[in-house]
Amino acid sequence: MSHPSGHAPVVEMTGITIEFPGVKALDSVSFRLFPGEVHALMGENGAGKSTLIKALTGVYQIAAGTVNIDGKAVRITGTDAAQKAGISTVYQEVNLCGNLSVAENIMLGHEPRFGPFISWRALKAQAATFLARLHLDIDPSSKLSEHSIAVQQLCAIARSTVVQAKVLILDEPTSSLQQAEVDELFAVIRELRDQGVAILFVSHFLDQIYEISDRITVLRNGSFIGEYMVSDLPRLQLIEKMIGRSGAELEKIDKTSERRDPQQDATPIYQAAGLGKFGKVENVDITVHPGEIVGLAGLLGSGRTETARLMAGVDRPEHGETSLRGKPTPINDPKTALKNNIVYSSEDRKKEGIIGDLTVRENIALALQSLRGVWRPIPKAELDTIVERYLTALRIYPANPNMLIRNLSGGNQQKVLLARWLATQPELLILDEPTRGIDIGAKADIQRLVVEQAREGMGFVFISSEFEEVLRVSDRVLIFKDRVITDDLDNAEHTLTSTDILHAIAALTDAKPRDAAQPATHATVTKEHNA
Amino acid sequence: MTAPTVTTTPAPQGAGSPQRSWGDRAAKLWHRMTTPSTLPLMGTLVTLILMLVIGQMRYSTERRDFVSIKLFSNLFVDNSYLLVLAVGMTFVILTGGIDLSVGAVVALVGLVIATLLPTGLPLVIVLPLAVGIGSLFGFMIGVMVHYFSIQPFIASLAAMFLARGLANVVSVQSVGIDHDGFSALAGWSLKFGEGRDIWKINSSMLVAVAVLAVAYLLLHHTRFGRTVYGVGVGDRGNAIQLMGLNAGRTTLWVYVISGTCAGISGVLFAFYTKSGFNLTGIGMELDAIAAVVIGGTVLTGGAGYVLGTFLGVTVYGLIQVMIAREGLDSWWTKVFIGVVLLAFVLLQRAIARKKVR
Amino acid sequence: MTTSPVQRIVGAVWHHRLFWPVVALIVLLLACQINSPGFLSIDVRNGALFGQPIDILRTAATPLLLALGMALVIATAGIDLSVGAVMAISLAVSLTYLQGSASAGEVPTVMAAVALGIGVALLCGMFNGFLVSVLGIQPFIATMILMVAGRGIAMLITQAQITTVTSAPFKFIGSGSVFGLPTPVVIAAVVFVIVAVIVRRTALGMMLESIGINREASRLAGVNSRGITWFAYALAGVLAGLAGIVYGAPTMAADANNIGLMKEMDAIMCVVLGGTLLSGGKFYLSGTVIGALILTTIERAVIIFHLPSQITPLFKAIVIIAVCIAQSPELRTWLHKAGGRMRTKTPPSAPSTTASTSSADDPRKEVAVS
């Protein structure tokens, strides 16, 4: 491990303040980054992590404060200025051009040229060497969009090695990666760190933070809380600093595991047999009873999300029978699902959830209004009551129904979406990654809400890549593997553990333990891997 | 086709490797031809061939084939101005923009030439000046789009009104161009063949081909060209910007290129009609857009080929020729072009659906 | 806080999305009044109102009818380029029917003719809507098909003749007056009220906006985006048909080549001048009215200033450029930076900050500043 204390910081930001109309996004925040270290930037959603990063990368202009790079005060006026200063960024959503080749994406801007013309041969050769350095074996002339997100991310990192960045910012690079891919990414990060690159790492996964980083800076509500060596900061303390609350709130999450009585004997709300769609999932049988929470567990692409989408008619099933409350009812589009009291909350909040330029109030009203039809508006008084009820019940902040939803933090947007679905009083609520990328407080709120609603008879399908979370809320866990359900585990007594799920997933696999990609959050296993 | 035999190849072992590489290349080429992004282009090509076959069957006489060099020669005598216009439009559409001003610019440029030449200004000044007017309009749209975030549709609509208004100020009547140098330039051509089979290459065709060649090099072999493609996807240039390339300047230049092409096209159209008229080119921008779309470039940007545009213009010209051959009234052309456009859009849509599945 | 009420009001007015359009309209009207005193005066003759302002209203009716439909289409992130051609088709159908009828002067015949014209226009709108909402074709190209082909179709209907008829009731639609106001003005006002009620008193407006902002999320929320989008195009078609009849009624001549030529551009201009973004989402009907008034006032001003009417496009261009630049968030940012006395603590008004191309994440803005 390199110890940065001997060096001078490569980046030193002091008293950084950034204002948006009506909001102070950052208030006098300080941040240091040393060469040859991995520095984690931690904080809940809305703490100001992305704002700070965008200030450093020249996307936002700072209102007050200074930025020193290599000891010299600089003004970062734009993204190109940041890159000239040696700062490269890899974003969560890959910001490269999918329609260009891998080689172009890596080299564009630094391409070898013959006169004004690009020398394609040399460009491909150079790109290949940069890819080889990251142990990435792909055809440089293939289109970027043909590759997985993980590979695209590695391409983005390859690009940063071309410009010989002094500072590499990784903004949630692991959120859509599988464990094997995360391992690969971390190997690359370590290699770059050892070459003296300063790496700023942002992730929601605590285990990853503790695995890869040397130092942590914590932000909360746009303010600087502190800078710590990882070895000096146990997880619990880190969490407390991030949320500004003691462990009490966290305990509440575990209380959700109180026993409930799913009405196993009642007619199932939802029953499907042989549900499937070519290339998505095959022959899924699934039953949800009133008051039951069915967890779907599996790896990315195993068919869990695909099943949820077929259940709610988001994608049209190609075969299979569905019956609702014992009555055969085909569900081919979200409208029909909604009319039959089934709603689906997508994993992609931004693209398939919020209507950014509408208000919180309108966002809540949308599904209920669709249910009633365009021509029968919800009376104002009624809507007021509904909105008010959910703003309070879900602790949505700020509790201003007339605010545009896109100005809310991720966690609060998710709560508004939950309010949208709950307002339709569904019998079956399918939640796909409802807590992804949101802070611990909001996570606890959402889990508690799910359990409460189940107690009142609502049926749930709950999908999360965090197995602990699935176990915490579910009565039954269906295991998905390679587009089919391979197991149905009972969890009524909450006796299942993550290891059970892992075993269930691995059960049909060939013995390839190193390859069995676990969810990133599974603490013990991840540690063992890298020990 | 035939593999080299041992007798003709000195080193039998060496024969294997080029053979395999040919197979590889063929496979690669086939792969590239059938990727979703090139399929529309293939569709254009197939349509073109189909039309030629139908034409050949319907309009050939015992003495003359319909498909002949003469057909293509005539087609590009009539449409070289449209090719130049469509090439410029391709740049803009690749970035996800649109330029509605080009038809009006063609009218303005024609009138400027027609009014300036009689004043005695030499041709070497007038023609570059005329092209420069086009560039200026393009620059203006680019500034509005880039610096003021005005949507391309509206910015170019404003430029269209401006150009049309200025053209009306210059003259509201058709102004004939009677200038020796100009006529010589417009009438210059290389003639080939004899008798009824005579065909020619005129100055407009050379200019159009030169513009096409330059555009091809620019788009496929320079950083600028690749940036144009990049701006068309990835968050309206955000990705390109975050990669440290200059999306804004690229956007600006794309409109300057389109404007310049409109200027050149105005000159070619003046060559063609030997006059300037303020009502020229109403709807010409739509012809250009239609040709680009038929050529397989996607209106949302990021995908397409300038050579596809060439095919698109050819298809467009062929439609006109065939309508004329059928002896139908001129407004049928419009209906028919609408139908062909519909067919192409449906085809592209079907391909896109298949890609999703 | 520290801002006084006066400052707050000034800020609200300054940042209101209709500030620049209204200023443009007032400046235009005042310029006309100064150039030709008495421009703004209105007389009563034979129980009907007369005067330049009334004339402007009358002329504004056609673009307004088109623009109301266009605004809804634009809200769904679409566009309808075919409205000009649809005007020509609907007028051609109506007049051809009247021409062939023995009782062209009677009210029921005229009503049938109008219904027929609007019916065909509805079909055109349905066709556009089908291409866009069912087949998922880009609106620009989908409506361009009818824009190109539509005029040819109108020529087929009129047999390439300029169809002319005489029918007093039909003429009344274009040049009569009701309650002292020209019929077109009354028609436009009634249509405006109906559209406004349909849109804002039901959930249609919200759904249109939600489709325009995020189509996929709307679909998942159960919004019938196909039906609603289709409805918007159909309505745009109907209003275009009505506009064609209103526009052609005074002359009663269906010139398929020229009726409604470039009117789609005028309609789009009205919508955009009114503060609605072409990228879809939030739309403003009242702004659209202002846009239509600006457009017609420009055309009138050219006459008042004794300028050749052919140069009207020039003034349209100047006004579009001026208003768009004035509305652009870049200029406001720049003015803020310049530290004018107008600076207030209120955030810029919604439309300028919601511009998709101008979000705070847009790095291009910073480049422009740097």
PDB file of N, CA and C in Angstrom, chain B residues 98 144 147-151 153-154 157-158 160-162 165-166 168-169 172 236 238 241 286 289-290 293 299-300 331-332 334-335 338 341-342 345-346 349 353, chain C residues 79 131 134-138 140-141 144-145 147-148 152 155-156 160 262 265 268 272 278-279 310-311 313-314 317 320-321 324-325 328 330 357 363-364 367:
ATOM      1  N   ILE B  98     -31.037  19.807 -38.220  1.00  0.00           N
ATOM      2  CA  ILE B  98     -31.756  19.919 -39.493  1.00  0.00           C
ATOM      3  C   ILE B  98     -31.473  21.318 -40.039  1.00  0.00           C
ATOM      4  N   MET B 144     -26.596  30.478 -33.688  1.00  0.00           N
ATOM      5  CA  MET B 144     -27.854  30.415 -32.924  1.00  0.00           C
ATOM      6  C   MET B 144     -27.979  29.075 -32.205  1.00  0.00           C
ATOM      7  N   TYR B 147     -24.423  28.863 -29.631  1.00  0.00           N
ATOM      8  CA  TYR B 147     -24.244  29.839 -28.556  1.00  0.00           C
ATOM      9  C   TYR B 147     -25.543  30.187 -27.829  1.00  0.00           C
ATOM     10  N   PHE B 148     -26.679  30.037 -28.511  1.00  0.00           N
ATOM     11  CA  PHE B 148     -27.923  30.428 -27.858  1.00  0.00           C
ATOM     12  C   PHE B 148     -28.864  29.254 -27.627  1.00  0.00           C
ATOM     13  N   SER B 149     -28.377  28.047 -27.879  1.00  0.00           N
ATOM     14  CA  SER B 149     -29.180  26.837 -27.651  1.00  0.00           C
ATOM     15  C   SER B 149     -30.561  26.909 -28.296  1.00  0.00           C
ATOM     16  N   ILE B 150     -30.663  27.569 -29.435  1.00  0.00           N
ATOM     17  CA  ILE B 150     -31.940  27.574 -30.153  1.00  0.00           C
ATOM     18  C   ILE B 150     -32.003  26.276 -30.957  1.00  0.00           C
ATOM     19  N   GLN B 151     -33.189  25.644 -30.963  1.00  0.00           N
ATOM     20  CA  GLN B 151     -33.280  24.371 -31.668  1.00  0.00           C
ATOM     21  C   GLN B 151     -32.994  24.557 -33.144  1.00  0.00           C
ATOM     22  N   PHE B 153     -34.201  23.352 -35.769  1.00  0.00           N
ATOM     23  CA  PHE B 153     -35.390  23.542 -36.597  1.00  0.00           C
ATOM     24  C   PHE B 153     -35.768  25.020 -36.663  1.00  0.00           C
ATOM     25  N   ILE B 154     -35.831  25.652 -35.480  1.00  0.00           N
ATOM     26  CA  ILE B 154     -36.253  27.055 -35.411  1.00  0.00           C
ATOM     27  C   ILE B 154     -35.172  27.978 -35.961  1.00  0.00           C
ATOM     28  N   LEU B 157     -35.193  27.724 -39.565  1.00  0.00           N
ATOM     29  CA  LEU B 157     -36.444  28.301 -40.062  1.00  0.00           C
ATOM     30  C   LEU B 157     -36.295  29.822 -40.164  1.00  0.00           C
ATOM     31  N   ALA B 158     -35.700  30.409 -39.129  1.00  0.00           N
ATOM     32  CA  ALA B 158     -35.466  31.859 -39.145  1.00  0.00           C
ATOM     33  C   ALA B 158     -34.555  32.222 -40.305  1.00  0.00           C
ATOM     34  N   MET B 160     -34.216  30.600 -43.015  1.00  0.00           N
ATOM     35  CA  MET B 160     -34.979  30.411 -44.245  1.00  0.00           C
ATOM     36  C   MET B 160     -35.803  31.663 -44.564  1.00  0.00           C
ATOM     37  N   PHE B 161     -36.523  32.157 -43.538  1.00  0.00           N
ATOM     38  CA  PHE B 161     -37.315  33.376 -43.732  1.00  0.00           C
ATOM     39  C   PHE B 161     -36.414  34.534 -44.163  1.00  0.00           C
ATOM     40  N   LEU B 162     -35.260  34.615 -43.495  1.00  0.00           N
ATOM     41  CA  LEU B 162     -34.331  35.708 -43.777  1.00  0.00           C
ATOM     42  C   LEU B 162     -33.853  35.639 -45.228  1.00  0.00           C
ATOM     43  N   GLY B 165     -36.682  36.371 -47.598  1.00  0.00           N
ATOM     44  CA  GLY B 165     -37.005  37.803 -47.566  1.00  0.00           C
ATOM     45  C   GLY B 165     -35.977  38.617 -48.339  1.00  0.00           C
ATOM     46  N   LEU B 166     -34.696  38.305 -48.129  1.00  0.00           N
ATOM     47  CA  LEU B 166     -33.643  39.026 -48.836  1.00  0.00           C
ATOM     48  C   LEU B 166     -33.745  38.794 -50.343  1.00  0.00           C
ATOM     49  N   ASN B 168     -36.415  38.251 -51.959  1.00  0.00           N
ATOM     50  CA  ASN B 168     -37.524  39.082 -52.421  1.00  0.00           C
ATOM     51  C   ASN B 168     -37.103  40.536 -52.542  1.00  0.00           C
ATOM     52  N   VAL B 169     -36.206  40.967 -51.652  1.00  0.00           N
ATOM     53  CA  VAL B 169     -35.719  42.342 -51.724  1.00  0.00           C
ATOM     54  C   VAL B 169     -34.904  42.537 -53.001  1.00  0.00           C
ATOM     55  N   VAL B 172     -38.252  40.454 -57.391  1.00  0.00           N
ATOM     56  CA  VAL B 172     -39.396  39.554 -57.334  1.00  0.00           C
ATOM     57  C   VAL B 172     -39.688  38.987 -58.713  1.00  0.00           C
ATOM     58  N   ARG B 236     -26.713  14.257 -27.088  1.00  0.00           N
ATOM     59  CA  ARG B 236     -26.598  15.497 -27.852  1.00  0.00           C
ATOM     60  C   ARG B 236     -25.219  16.149 -27.690  1.00  0.00           C
ATOM     61  N   ASN B 238     -23.029  15.662 -25.413  1.00  0.00           N
ATOM     62  CA  ASN B 238     -22.479  15.655 -24.063  1.00  0.00           C
ATOM     63  C   ASN B 238     -21.313  14.699 -23.945  1.00  0.00           C
ATOM     64  N   GLN B 241     -18.296  16.004 -25.554  1.00  0.00           N
ATOM     65  CA  GLN B 241     -17.752  17.096 -24.750  1.00  0.00           C
ATOM     66  C   GLN B 241     -16.989  16.534 -23.553  1.00  0.00           C
ATOM     67  N   LEU B 286     -36.740  20.051 -48.484  1.00  0.00           N
ATOM     68  CA  LEU B 286     -37.402  18.769 -48.234  1.00  0.00           C
ATOM     69  C   LEU B 286     -36.905  17.697 -49.199  1.00  0.00           C
ATOM     70  N   ILE B 289     -33.672  16.607 -47.760  1.00  0.00           N
ATOM     71  CA  ILE B 289     -33.865  15.756 -46.583  1.00  0.00           C
ATOM     72  C   ILE B 289     -34.367  14.385 -47.022  1.00  0.00           C
ATOM     73  N   ALA B 290     -35.307  14.376 -47.966  1.00  0.00           N
ATOM     74  CA  ALA B 290     -35.841  13.099 -48.449  1.00  0.00           C
ATOM     75  C   ALA B 290     -34.721  12.248 -49.037  1.00  0.00           C
ATOM     76  N   VAL B 293     -32.630  10.814 -46.260  1.00  0.00           N
ATOM     77  CA  VAL B 293     -33.329   9.740 -45.540  1.00  0.00           C
ATOM     78  C   VAL B 293     -33.391   8.473 -46.404  1.00  0.00           C
ATOM     79  N   LEU B 299     -32.641  10.217 -39.142  1.00  0.00           N
ATOM     80  CA  LEU B 299     -32.888  11.627 -38.805  1.00  0.00           C
ATOM     81  C   LEU B 299     -32.490  11.991 -37.384  1.00  0.00           C
ATOM     82  N   THR B 300     -32.419  11.009 -36.482  1.00  0.00           N
ATOM     83  CA  THR B 300     -32.034  11.335 -35.107  1.00  0.00           C
ATOM     84  C   THR B 300     -30.531  11.499 -34.961  1.00  0.00           C
ATOM     85  N   TRP B 331     -47.696  16.779 -60.813  1.00  0.00           N
ATOM     86  CA  TRP B 331     -47.994  16.664 -59.381  1.00  0.00           C
ATOM     87  C   TRP B 331     -47.972  15.216 -58.908  1.00  0.00           C
ATOM     88  N   TRP B 332     -48.060  14.289 -59.876  1.00  0.00           N
ATOM     89  CA  TRP B 332     -47.909  12.884 -59.506  1.00  0.00           C
ATOM     90  C   TRP B 332     -46.533  12.618 -58.906  1.00  0.00           C
ATOM     91  N   LYS B 334     -44.930  14.420 -56.886  1.00  0.00           N
ATOM     92  CA  LYS B 334     -44.993  14.693 -55.449  1.00  0.00           C
ATOM     93  C   LYS B 334     -45.635  13.532 -54.709  1.00  0.00           C
ATOM     94  N   VAL B 335     -46.776  13.078 -55.251  1.00  0.00           N
ATOM     95  CA  VAL B 335     -47.475  11.980 -54.600  1.00  0.00           C
ATOM     96  C   VAL B 335     -46.554  10.757 -54.552  1.00  0.00           C
ATOM     97  N   GLY B 338     -43.776  11.055 -52.098  1.00  0.00           N
ATOM     98  CA  GLY B 338     -44.334  10.816 -50.764  1.00  0.00           C
ATOM     99  C   GLY B 338     -44.472   9.330 -50.484  1.00  0.00           C
ATOM    100  N   LEU B 341     -41.067   7.720 -50.011  1.00  0.00           N
ATOM    101  CA  LEU B 341     -40.552   8.116 -48.702  1.00  0.00           C
ATOM    102  C   LEU B 341     -41.208   7.256 -47.622  1.00  0.00           C
ATOM    103  N   LEU B 342     -42.524   7.096 -47.751  1.00  0.00           N
ATOM    104  CA  LEU B 342     -43.262   6.268 -46.791  1.00  0.00           C
ATOM    105  C   LEU B 342     -42.706   4.845 -46.781  1.00  0.00           C
ATOM    106  N   VAL B 345     -39.325   4.787 -45.065  1.00  0.00           N
ATOM    107  CA  VAL B 345     -39.437   4.975 -43.625  1.00  0.00           C
ATOM    108  C   VAL B 345     -39.950   3.695 -42.976  1.00  0.00           C
ATOM    109  N   LEU B 346     -40.921   3.047 -43.628  1.00  0.00           N
ATOM    110  CA  LEU B 346     -41.438   1.794 -43.092  1.00  0.00           C
ATOM    111  C   LEU B 346     -40.351   0.719 -43.092  1.00  0.00           C
ATOM    112  N   ARG B 349     -37.983   1.357 -40.361  1.00  0.00           N
ATOM    113  CA  ARG B 349     -38.668   1.059 -39.112  1.00  0.00           C
ATOM    114  C   ARG B 349     -38.649  -0.454 -38.853  1.00  0.00           C
ATOM    115  N   ARG B 353     -37.000  -2.416 -35.768  1.00  0.00           N
ATOM    116  CA  ARG B 353     -37.750  -3.338 -34.906  1.00  0.00           C
ATOM    117  C   ARG B 353     -37.009  -4.656 -34.782  1.00  0.00           C
TER     118      ARG B 353
ATOM    119  N   ILE C  79     -44.112  16.852 -34.219  1.00  0.00           N
ATOM    120  CA  ILE C  79     -44.269  18.021 -35.065  1.00  0.00           C
ATOM    121  C   ILE C  79     -45.211  17.623 -36.192  1.00  0.00           C
ATOM    122  N   LEU C 131     -49.013   6.758 -38.297  1.00  0.00           N
ATOM    123  CA  LEU C 131     -47.586   6.574 -38.575  1.00  0.00           C
ATOM    124  C   LEU C 131     -46.763   6.831 -37.324  1.00  0.00           C
ATOM    125  N   VAL C 134     -48.603   4.471 -33.858  1.00  0.00           N
ATOM    126  CA  VAL C 134     -48.685   3.010 -33.977  1.00  0.00           C
ATOM    127  C   VAL C 134     -47.407   2.440 -34.582  1.00  0.00           C
ATOM    128  N   LEU C 135     -46.945   3.043 -35.674  1.00  0.00           N
ATOM    129  CA  LEU C 135     -45.750   2.508 -36.309  1.00  0.00           C
ATOM    130  C   LEU C 135     -44.467   3.063 -35.707  1.00  0.00           C
ATOM    131  N   GLY C 136     -44.591   4.122 -34.927  1.00  0.00           N
ATOM    132  CA  GLY C 136     -43.411   4.661 -34.251  1.00  0.00           C
ATOM    133  C   GLY C 136     -42.428   5.345 -35.174  1.00  0.00           C
ATOM    134  N   ILE C 137     -42.928   5.983 -36.236  1.00  0.00           N
ATOM    135  CA  ILE C 137     -42.039   6.700 -37.143  1.00  0.00           C
ATOM    136  C   ILE C 137     -41.807   8.114 -36.607  1.00  0.00           C
ATOM    137  N   GLN C 138     -40.606   8.622 -36.825  1.00  0.00           N
ATOM    138  CA  GLN C 138     -40.328   9.977 -36.333  1.00  0.00           C
ATOM    139  C   GLN C 138     -41.317  10.975 -36.919  1.00  0.00           C
ATOM    140  N   PHE C 140     -41.242  14.085 -37.659  1.00  0.00           N
ATOM    141  CA  PHE C 140     -40.775  14.985 -38.720  1.00  0.00           C
ATOM    142  C   PHE C 140     -40.950  14.323 -40.079  1.00  0.00           C
ATOM    143  N   ILE C 141     -40.460  13.104 -40.172  1.00  0.00           N
ATOM    144  CA  ILE C 141     -40.475  12.419 -41.458  1.00  0.00           C
ATOM    145  C   ILE C 141     -41.877  11.884 -41.771  1.00  0.00           C
ATOM    146  N   MET C 144     -43.872  14.693 -42.967  1.00  0.00           N
ATOM    147  CA  MET C 144     -43.302  15.217 -44.201  1.00  0.00           C
ATOM    148  C   MET C 144     -43.885  14.487 -45.405  1.00  0.00           C
ATOM    149  N   ILE C 145     -44.232  13.218 -45.201  1.00  0.00           N
ATOM    150  CA  ILE C 145     -44.804  12.425 -46.294  1.00  0.00           C
ATOM    151  C   ILE C 145     -46.069  13.097 -46.824  1.00  0.00           C
ATOM    152  N   MET C 147     -46.935  16.156 -46.226  1.00  0.00           N
ATOM    153  CA  MET C 147     -46.596  17.509 -46.658  1.00  0.00           C
ATOM    154  C   MET C 147     -46.202  17.500 -48.132  1.00  0.00           C
ATOM    155  N   VAL C 148     -45.419  16.497 -48.519  1.00  0.00           N
ATOM    156  CA  VAL C 148     -44.978  16.403 -49.902  1.00  0.00           C
ATOM    157  C   VAL C 148     -46.123  15.921 -50.802  1.00  0.00           C
ATOM    158  N   GLY C 152     -50.168  17.265 -53.925  1.00  0.00           N
ATOM    159  CA  GLY C 152     -50.476  16.485 -55.124  1.00  0.00           C
ATOM    160  C   GLY C 152     -51.886  15.930 -55.046  1.00  0.00           C
ATOM    161  N   MET C 155     -54.372  18.555 -55.727  1.00  0.00           N
ATOM    162  CA  MET C 155     -54.418  18.798 -57.167  1.00  0.00           C
ATOM    163  C   MET C 155     -55.288  17.761 -57.852  1.00  0.00           C
ATOM    164  N   LEU C 156     -55.200  16.528 -57.387  1.00  0.00           N
ATOM    165  CA  LEU C 156     -56.025  15.474 -57.968  1.00  0.00           C
ATOM    166  C   LEU C 156     -57.496  15.764 -57.724  1.00  0.00           C
ATOM    167  N   ALA C 160     -56.546  19.755 -60.894  1.00  0.00           N
ATOM    168  CA  ALA C 160     -55.547  20.762 -61.236  1.00  0.00           C
ATOM    169  C   ALA C 160     -56.152  22.075 -61.719  1.00  0.00           C
ATOM    170  N   MET C 262     -46.443  27.011 -46.821  1.00  0.00           N
ATOM    171  CA  MET C 262     -45.552  27.440 -45.721  1.00  0.00           C
ATOM    172  C   MET C 262     -46.306  27.780 -44.441  1.00  0.00           C
ATOM    173  N   MET C 265     -44.975  26.330 -41.204  1.00  0.00           N
ATOM    174  CA  MET C 265     -43.853  27.029 -40.576  1.00  0.00           C
ATOM    175  C   MET C 265     -44.376  28.185 -39.708  1.00  0.00           C
ATOM    176  N   ILE C 268     -45.758  26.671 -36.486  1.00  0.00           N
ATOM    177  CA  ILE C 268     -44.691  26.270 -35.568  1.00  0.00           C
ATOM    178  C   ILE C 268     -44.089  27.511 -34.927  1.00  0.00           C
ATOM    179  N   VAL C 272     -43.721  28.349 -30.927  1.00  0.00           N
ATOM    180  CA  VAL C 272     -42.408  28.562 -30.312  1.00  0.00           C
ATOM    181  C   VAL C 272     -42.312  29.959 -29.713  1.00  0.00           C
ATOM    182  N   LEU C 278     -39.730  23.148 -28.754  1.00  0.00           N
ATOM    183  CA  LEU C 278     -39.950  22.142 -29.794  1.00  0.00           C
ATOM    184  C   LEU C 278     -39.618  20.749 -29.305  1.00  0.00           C
ATOM    185  N   SER C 279     -38.835  20.656 -28.242  1.00  0.00           N
ATOM    186  CA  SER C 279     -38.444  19.331 -27.751  1.00  0.00           C
ATOM    187  C   SER C 279     -39.561  18.662 -26.967  1.00  0.00           C
ATOM    188  N   GLN C 310     -43.507  41.444 -50.136  1.00  0.00           N
ATOM    189  CA  GLN C 310     -42.670  40.261 -50.308  1.00  0.00           C
ATOM    190  C   GLN C 310     -41.587  40.157 -49.241  1.00  0.00           C
ATOM    191  N   ILE C 311     -41.277  41.273 -48.594  1.00  0.00           N
ATOM    192  CA  ILE C 311     -40.177  41.175 -47.646  1.00  0.00           C
ATOM    193  C   ILE C 311     -40.665  40.811 -46.243  1.00  0.00           C
ATOM    194  N   PRO C 313     -41.141  37.933 -44.958  1.00  0.00           N
ATOM    195  CA  PRO C 313     -40.320  36.888 -44.341  1.00  0.00           C
ATOM    196  C   PRO C 313     -39.120  37.447 -43.587  1.00  0.00           C
ATOM    197  N   LEU C 314     -38.576  38.530 -44.123  1.00  0.00           N
ATOM    198  CA  LEU C 314     -37.418  39.163 -43.490  1.00  0.00           C
ATOM    199  C   LEU C 314     -37.751  39.555 -42.058  1.00  0.00           C
ATOM    200  N   ALA C 317     -38.214  36.634 -39.790  1.00  0.00           N
ATOM    201  CA  ALA C 317     -36.909  36.117 -39.389  1.00  0.00           C
ATOM    202  C   ALA C 317     -36.351  36.931 -38.235  1.00  0.00           C
ATOM    203  N   ILE C 320     -38.277  36.189 -34.996  1.00  0.00           N
ATOM    204  CA  ILE C 320     -37.957  34.864 -34.438  1.00  0.00           C
ATOM    205  C   ILE C 320     -36.589  34.911 -33.768  1.00  0.00           C
ATOM    206  N   ILE C 321     -35.616  35.450 -34.490  1.00  0.00           N
ATOM    207  CA  ILE C 321     -34.258  35.451 -33.958  1.00  0.00           C
ATOM    208  C   ILE C 321     -34.219  36.263 -32.664  1.00  0.00           C
ATOM    209  N   CYS C 324     -36.203  34.439 -29.801  1.00  0.00           N
ATOM    210  CA  CYS C 324     -35.527  33.214 -29.363  1.00  0.00           C
ATOM    211  C   CYS C 324     -34.252  33.531 -28.606  1.00  0.00           C
ATOM    212  N   ILE C 325     -33.501  34.497 -29.093  1.00  0.00           N
ATOM    213  CA  ILE C 325     -32.268  34.834 -28.391  1.00  0.00           C
ATOM    214  C   ILE C 325     -32.590  35.459 -27.045  1.00  0.00           C
ATOM    215  N   SER C 328     -33.413  32.799 -24.699  1.00  0.00           N
ATOM    216  CA  SER C 328     -32.410  31.762 -24.461  1.00  0.00           C
ATOM    217  C   SER C 328     -31.765  31.962 -23.104  1.00  0.00           C
ATOM    218  N   GLU C 330     -28.942  31.294 -22.190  1.00  0.00           N
ATOM    219  CA  GLU C 330     -27.574  31.790 -22.281  1.00  0.00           C
ATOM    220  C   GLU C 330     -27.532  33.302 -22.118  1.00  0.00           C
ATOM    221  N   THR C 357     -31.841  21.600 -23.736  1.00  0.00           N
ATOM    222  CA  THR C 357     -30.487  21.878 -24.173  1.00  0.00           C
ATOM    223  C   THR C 357     -29.761  22.793 -23.207  1.00  0.00           C
ATOM    224  N   PRO C 363     -22.563  20.799 -20.606  1.00  0.00           N
ATOM    225  CA  PRO C 363     -21.233  21.369 -20.538  1.00  0.00           C
ATOM    226  C   PRO C 363     -20.988  22.429 -21.596  1.00  0.00           C
ATOM    227  N   ARG C 364     -21.828  22.380 -22.644  1.00  0.00           N
ATOM    228  CA  ARG C 364     -21.593  23.340 -23.717  1.00  0.00           C
ATOM    229  C   ARG C 364     -21.696  24.766 -23.219  1.00  0.00           C
ATOM    230  N   VAL C 367     -18.565  25.918 -21.865  1.00  0.00           N
ATOM    231  CA  VAL C 367     -17.589  26.189 -22.905  1.00  0.00           C
ATOM    232  C   VAL C 367     -17.827  27.571 -23.481  1.00  0.00           C
TER     233      VAL C 367
END
